CSV table of C-alpha atoms in Angstrom, one decimal:
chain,number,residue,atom,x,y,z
A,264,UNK,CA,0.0,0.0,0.0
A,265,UNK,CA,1.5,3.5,-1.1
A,266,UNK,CA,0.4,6.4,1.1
A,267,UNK,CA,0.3,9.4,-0.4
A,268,UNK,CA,0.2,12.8,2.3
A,269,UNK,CA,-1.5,15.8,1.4
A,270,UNK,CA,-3.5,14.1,-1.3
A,271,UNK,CA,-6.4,16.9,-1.5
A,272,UNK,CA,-3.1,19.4,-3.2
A,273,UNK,CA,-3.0,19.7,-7.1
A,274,UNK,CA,0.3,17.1,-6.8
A,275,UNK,CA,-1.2,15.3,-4.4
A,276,UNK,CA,-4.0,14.3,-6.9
A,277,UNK,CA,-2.4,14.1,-9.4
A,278,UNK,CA,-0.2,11.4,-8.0
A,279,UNK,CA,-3.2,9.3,-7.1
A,280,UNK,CA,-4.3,9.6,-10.8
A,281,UNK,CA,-0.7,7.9,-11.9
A,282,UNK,CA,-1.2,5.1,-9.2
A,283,UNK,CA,-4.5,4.4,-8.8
A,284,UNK,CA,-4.2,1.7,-11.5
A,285,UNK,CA,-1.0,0.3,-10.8
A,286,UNK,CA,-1.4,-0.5,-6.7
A,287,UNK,CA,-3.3,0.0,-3.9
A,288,UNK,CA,-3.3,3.7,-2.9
A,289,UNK,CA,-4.6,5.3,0.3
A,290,UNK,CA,-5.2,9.4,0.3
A,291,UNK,CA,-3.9,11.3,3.3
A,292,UNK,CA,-5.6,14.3,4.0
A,293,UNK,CA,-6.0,17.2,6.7
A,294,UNK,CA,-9.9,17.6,6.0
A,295,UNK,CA,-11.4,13.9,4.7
A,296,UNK,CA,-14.3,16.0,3.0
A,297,UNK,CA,-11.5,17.7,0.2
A,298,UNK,CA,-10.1,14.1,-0.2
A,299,UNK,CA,-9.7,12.5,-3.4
A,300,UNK,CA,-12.3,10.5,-5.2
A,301,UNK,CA,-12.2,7.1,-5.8
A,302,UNK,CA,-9.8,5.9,-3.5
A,303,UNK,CA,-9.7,5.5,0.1
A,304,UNK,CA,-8.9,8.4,2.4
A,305,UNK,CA,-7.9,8.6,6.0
A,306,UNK,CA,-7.3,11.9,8.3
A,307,UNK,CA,-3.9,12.8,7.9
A,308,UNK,CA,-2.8,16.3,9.7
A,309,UNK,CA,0.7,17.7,9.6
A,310,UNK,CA,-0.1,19.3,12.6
A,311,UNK,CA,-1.8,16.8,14.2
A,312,UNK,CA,1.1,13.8,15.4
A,313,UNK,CA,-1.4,11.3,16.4
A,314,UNK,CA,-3.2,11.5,12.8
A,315,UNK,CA,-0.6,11.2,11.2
A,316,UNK,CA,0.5,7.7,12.6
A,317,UNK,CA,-3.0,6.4,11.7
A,318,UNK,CA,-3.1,8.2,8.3
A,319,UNK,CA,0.3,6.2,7.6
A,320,UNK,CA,-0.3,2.7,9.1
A,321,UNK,CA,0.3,-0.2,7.2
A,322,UNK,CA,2.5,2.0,4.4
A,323,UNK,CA,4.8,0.3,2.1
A,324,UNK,CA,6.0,3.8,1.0
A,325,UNK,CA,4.7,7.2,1.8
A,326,UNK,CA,5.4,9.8,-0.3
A,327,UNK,CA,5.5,13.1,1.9
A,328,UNK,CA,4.6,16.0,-0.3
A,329,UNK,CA,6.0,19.0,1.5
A,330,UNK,CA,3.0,21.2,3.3
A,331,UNK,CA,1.9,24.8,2.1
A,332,UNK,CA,3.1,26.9,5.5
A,333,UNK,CA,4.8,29.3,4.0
A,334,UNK,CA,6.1,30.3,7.7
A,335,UNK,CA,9.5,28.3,7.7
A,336,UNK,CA,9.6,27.2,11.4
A,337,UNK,CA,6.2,26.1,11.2
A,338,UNK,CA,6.9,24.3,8.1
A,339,UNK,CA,9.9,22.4,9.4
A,340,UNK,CA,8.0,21.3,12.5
A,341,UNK,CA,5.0,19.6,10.3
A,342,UNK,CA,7.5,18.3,8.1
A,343,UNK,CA,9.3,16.4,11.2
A,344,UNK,CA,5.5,15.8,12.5
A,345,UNK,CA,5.1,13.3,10.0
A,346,UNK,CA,8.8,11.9,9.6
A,347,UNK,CA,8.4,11.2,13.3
A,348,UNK,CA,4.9,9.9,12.5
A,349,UNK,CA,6.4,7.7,9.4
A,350,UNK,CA,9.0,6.1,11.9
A,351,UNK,CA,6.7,4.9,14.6
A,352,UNK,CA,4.3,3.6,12.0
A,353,UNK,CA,6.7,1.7,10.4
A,354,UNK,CA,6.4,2.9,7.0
A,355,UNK,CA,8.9,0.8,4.7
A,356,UNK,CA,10.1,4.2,2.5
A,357,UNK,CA,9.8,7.7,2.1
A,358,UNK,CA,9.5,9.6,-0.7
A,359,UNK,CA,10.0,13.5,-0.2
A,360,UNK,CA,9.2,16.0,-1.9
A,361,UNK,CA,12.4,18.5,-1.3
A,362,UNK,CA,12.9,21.5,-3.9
A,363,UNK,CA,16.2,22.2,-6.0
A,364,UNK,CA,19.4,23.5,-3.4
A,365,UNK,CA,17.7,21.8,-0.6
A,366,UNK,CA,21.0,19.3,0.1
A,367,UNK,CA,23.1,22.1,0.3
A,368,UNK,CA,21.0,24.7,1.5
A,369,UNK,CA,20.2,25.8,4.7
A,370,UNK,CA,18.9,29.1,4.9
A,371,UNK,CA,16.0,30.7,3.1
A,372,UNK,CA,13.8,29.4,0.8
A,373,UNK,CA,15.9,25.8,0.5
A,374,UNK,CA,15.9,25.8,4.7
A,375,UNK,CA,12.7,23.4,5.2
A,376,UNK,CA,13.5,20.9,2.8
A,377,UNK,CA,17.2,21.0,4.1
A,378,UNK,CA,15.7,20.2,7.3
A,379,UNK,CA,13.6,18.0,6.5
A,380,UNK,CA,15.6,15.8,4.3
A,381,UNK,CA,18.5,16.1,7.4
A,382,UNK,CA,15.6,14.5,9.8
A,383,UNK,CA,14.0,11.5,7.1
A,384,UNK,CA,18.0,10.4,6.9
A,385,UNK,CA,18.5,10.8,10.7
A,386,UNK,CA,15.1,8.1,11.3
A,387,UNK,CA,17.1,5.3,9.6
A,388,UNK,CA,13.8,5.2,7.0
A,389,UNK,CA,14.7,3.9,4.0
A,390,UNK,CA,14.5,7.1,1.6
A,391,UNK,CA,14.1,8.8,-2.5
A,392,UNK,CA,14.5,12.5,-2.2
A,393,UNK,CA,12.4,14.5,-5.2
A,394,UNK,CA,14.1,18.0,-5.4
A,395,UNK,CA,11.6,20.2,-7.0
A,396,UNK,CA,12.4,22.9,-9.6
A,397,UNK,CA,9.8,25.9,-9.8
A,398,UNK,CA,6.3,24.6,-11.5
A,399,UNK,CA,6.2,25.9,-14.8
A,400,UNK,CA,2.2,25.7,-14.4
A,401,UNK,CA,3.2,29.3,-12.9
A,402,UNK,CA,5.2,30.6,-15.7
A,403,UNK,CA,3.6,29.8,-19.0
A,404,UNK,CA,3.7,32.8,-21.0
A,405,UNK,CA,1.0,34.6,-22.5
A,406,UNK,CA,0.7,36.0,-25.6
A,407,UNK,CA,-1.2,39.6,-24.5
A,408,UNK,CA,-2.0,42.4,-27.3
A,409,UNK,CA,0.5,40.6,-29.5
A,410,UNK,CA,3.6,40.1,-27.4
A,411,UNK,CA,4.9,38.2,-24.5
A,412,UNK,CA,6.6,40.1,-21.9
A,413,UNK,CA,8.6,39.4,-18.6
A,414,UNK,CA,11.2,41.2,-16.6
A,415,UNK,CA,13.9,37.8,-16.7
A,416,UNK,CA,16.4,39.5,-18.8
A,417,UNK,CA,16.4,36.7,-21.2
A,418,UNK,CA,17.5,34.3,-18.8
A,419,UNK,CA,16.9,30.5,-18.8
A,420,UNK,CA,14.2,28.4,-16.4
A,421,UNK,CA,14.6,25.0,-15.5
A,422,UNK,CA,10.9,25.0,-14.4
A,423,UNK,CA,8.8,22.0,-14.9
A,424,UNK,CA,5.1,20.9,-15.3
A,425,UNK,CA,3.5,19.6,-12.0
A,426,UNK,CA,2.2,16.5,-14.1
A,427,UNK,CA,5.5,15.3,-15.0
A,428,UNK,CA,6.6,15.7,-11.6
A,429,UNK,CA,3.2,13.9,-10.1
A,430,UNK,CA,4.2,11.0,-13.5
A,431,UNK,CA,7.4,10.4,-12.1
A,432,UNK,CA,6.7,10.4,-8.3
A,433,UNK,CA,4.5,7.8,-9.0
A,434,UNK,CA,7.1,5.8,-11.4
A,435,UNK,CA,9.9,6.1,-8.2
A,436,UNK,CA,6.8,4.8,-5.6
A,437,UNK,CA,5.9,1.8,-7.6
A,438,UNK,CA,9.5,1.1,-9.4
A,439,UNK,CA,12.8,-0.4,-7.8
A,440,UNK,CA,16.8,1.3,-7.7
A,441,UNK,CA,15.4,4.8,-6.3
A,442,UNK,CA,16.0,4.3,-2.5
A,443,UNK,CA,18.9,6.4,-1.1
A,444,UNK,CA,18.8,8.5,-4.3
A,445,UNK,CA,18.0,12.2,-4.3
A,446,UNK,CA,16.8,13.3,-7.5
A,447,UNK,CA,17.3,16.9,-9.0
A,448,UNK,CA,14.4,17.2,-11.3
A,449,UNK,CA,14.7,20.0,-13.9
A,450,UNK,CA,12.7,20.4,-17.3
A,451,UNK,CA,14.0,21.7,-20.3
A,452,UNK,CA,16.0,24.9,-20.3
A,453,UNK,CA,13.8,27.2,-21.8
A,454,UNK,CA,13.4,31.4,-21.5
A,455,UNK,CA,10.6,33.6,-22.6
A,456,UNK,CA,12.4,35.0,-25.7
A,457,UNK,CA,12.6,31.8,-27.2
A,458,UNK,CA,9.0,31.2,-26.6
A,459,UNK,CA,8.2,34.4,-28.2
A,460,UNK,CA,10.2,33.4,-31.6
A,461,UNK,CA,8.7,30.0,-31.3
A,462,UNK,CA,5.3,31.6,-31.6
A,463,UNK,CA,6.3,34.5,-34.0
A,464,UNK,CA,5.4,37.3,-31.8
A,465,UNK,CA,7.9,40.1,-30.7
A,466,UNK,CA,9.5,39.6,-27.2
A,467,UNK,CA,9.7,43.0,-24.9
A,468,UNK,CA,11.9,43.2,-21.6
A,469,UNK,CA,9.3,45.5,-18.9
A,470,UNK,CA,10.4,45.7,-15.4
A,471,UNK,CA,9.4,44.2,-12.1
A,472,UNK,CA,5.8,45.0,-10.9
A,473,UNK,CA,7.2,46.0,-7.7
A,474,UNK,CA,8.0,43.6,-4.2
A,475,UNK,CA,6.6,40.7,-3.7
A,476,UNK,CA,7.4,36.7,-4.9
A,477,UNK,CA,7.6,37.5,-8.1
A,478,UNK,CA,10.0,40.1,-8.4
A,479,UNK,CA,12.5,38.0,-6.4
A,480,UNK,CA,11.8,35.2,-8.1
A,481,UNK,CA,12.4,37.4,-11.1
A,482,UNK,CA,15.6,38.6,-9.8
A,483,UNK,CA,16.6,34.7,-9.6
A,484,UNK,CA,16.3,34.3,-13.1
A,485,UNK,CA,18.1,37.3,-14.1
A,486,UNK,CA,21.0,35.7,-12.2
A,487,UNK,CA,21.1,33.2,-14.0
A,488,UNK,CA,20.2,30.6,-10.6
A,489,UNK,CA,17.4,28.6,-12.7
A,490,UNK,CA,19.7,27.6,-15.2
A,491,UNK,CA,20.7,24.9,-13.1
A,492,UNK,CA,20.4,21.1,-15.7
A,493,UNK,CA,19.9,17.4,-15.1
A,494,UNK,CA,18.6,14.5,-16.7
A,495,UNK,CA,16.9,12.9,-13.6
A,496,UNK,CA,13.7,14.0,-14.8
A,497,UNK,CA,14.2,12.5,-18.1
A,498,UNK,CA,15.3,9.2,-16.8
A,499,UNK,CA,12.7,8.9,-14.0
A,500,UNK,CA,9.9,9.7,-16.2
A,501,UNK,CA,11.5,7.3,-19.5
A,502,UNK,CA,11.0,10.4,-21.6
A,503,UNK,CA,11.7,14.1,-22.4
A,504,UNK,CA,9.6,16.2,-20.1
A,505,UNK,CA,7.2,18.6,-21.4
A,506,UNK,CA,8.8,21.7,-22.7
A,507,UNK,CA,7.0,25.4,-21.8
A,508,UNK,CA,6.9,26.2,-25.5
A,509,UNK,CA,5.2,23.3,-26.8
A,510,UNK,CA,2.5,24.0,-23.9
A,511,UNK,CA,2.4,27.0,-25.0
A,512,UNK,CA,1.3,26.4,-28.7
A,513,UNK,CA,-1.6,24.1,-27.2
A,514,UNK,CA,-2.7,27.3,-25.2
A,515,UNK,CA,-2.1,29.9,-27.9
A,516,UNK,CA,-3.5,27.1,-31.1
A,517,UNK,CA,-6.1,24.9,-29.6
């Protein structure tokens, strides 16, 4: 049986759709009445220890999909709610769902996942670490009064589409060889210029909005920090990923 935590998220359900034909697949959830259909669902809340041992009873493999709290202390301390949780229940693997940096990194954006990943290793579990680039689902560009625009200077993304991410979770949950492995998942290089001459419309540089996530994320990519490549993704999922331009032609040429 593969448990799968936070199952009422976008990933979360998306996972459930790769598995739920290949193996038994139990939906973890905070609030059972947002839980997935069509498979069994058992109260599962990152805040709530005792929940969590229940949720993950009987587990072959769980795979821990990193919460929402955007507050990094909290965030750690739910994370280490349910690796505690995983332990006692005696879950035979986890599979974690860490972001890009996060072996490394130990401060900022990359400090939960560092923590996290530190704590899974410290239970003794048995472990597959899935380091997350940026969704492109968030990025796809739109063609708006005849022009795509951004304020990235032209720099590449590594960004990838949740649904290959959710395809090859489920292929490392149900497949052998991934345990002790940390993944760095990245799609295809790809920037919003290129996008632009893909589609044949022109391409103009406007700046930042103002503060917010955003504009540092934006400030990221004009540094050239999403450029980061690897063929994990690629090999996990048995094919290329799904590049942003070719999403983008479905969107812009139904």
């Amino acid at each position: 049986m593969i448990v799968i935590s936070a199952a009422s998220g976008a990933l979360g359900r998306l996972v459930i759709e790769y598995l739920r034909s290949r193996t038994e697949v139990v939906a973890a959830v905070r609030d059972p009445g947002r839980a997935p259909e069509g498979v069994p669902a058992r109260r599962g809340d990152y805040d709530d220890p005792a929940s969590l041992r229940e949720a993950f009873d009987g587990a072959a493999r769980l795979l821990l999909i990193s919460s929402p709290e955007l507050d990094t202390p909290r965030r750690i301390e739910q994370h280490l709610n349910a690796v505690t949780a995983a332990k006692e229940a005696g879950v035979g693997a986890v599979v974690f769902t860490s972001f890009l940096g996060a072996g490394a990194g130990t401060t900022g954006m990359t400090e939960a996942y560092h923590a996290t990943e530190q704590a899974v290793i410290r239970s003794g579990l048995p472990y597959t670490f899935l380091r997350h680039p940026f969704y492109s689902d968030a990025f796809v560009p739109r063609v708006v009064e005849g022009e795509i625009t951004s304020s990235t200077g032209g720099r590449g993304l590594n960004t990838a589409f949740r649904s290959d991410l959710a395809e090859a979770a489920a292929n490392v949950l149900t497949g052998e060889g991934h345990l002790g492995r940390a993944y760095d998942f990245t799609g295809p290089l790809w920037s919003y210029p290129e996008v632009a001459e893909a589609l044949g419309v022109p391409y103009r540089e406007v700046p930042d909005a103002g503060p917010g996530p955003m504009s540092w994320i934006n400030a990221q990519i004009r540094a050239g920090l999403l450029e980061q490549q690897t063929d994990d993704l690629e090999g996990v999922l048995g094919r290329p990923a799904v590049t942003v331009a070719a999403q983008v032609r479905t969107i812009a040429f139904p």
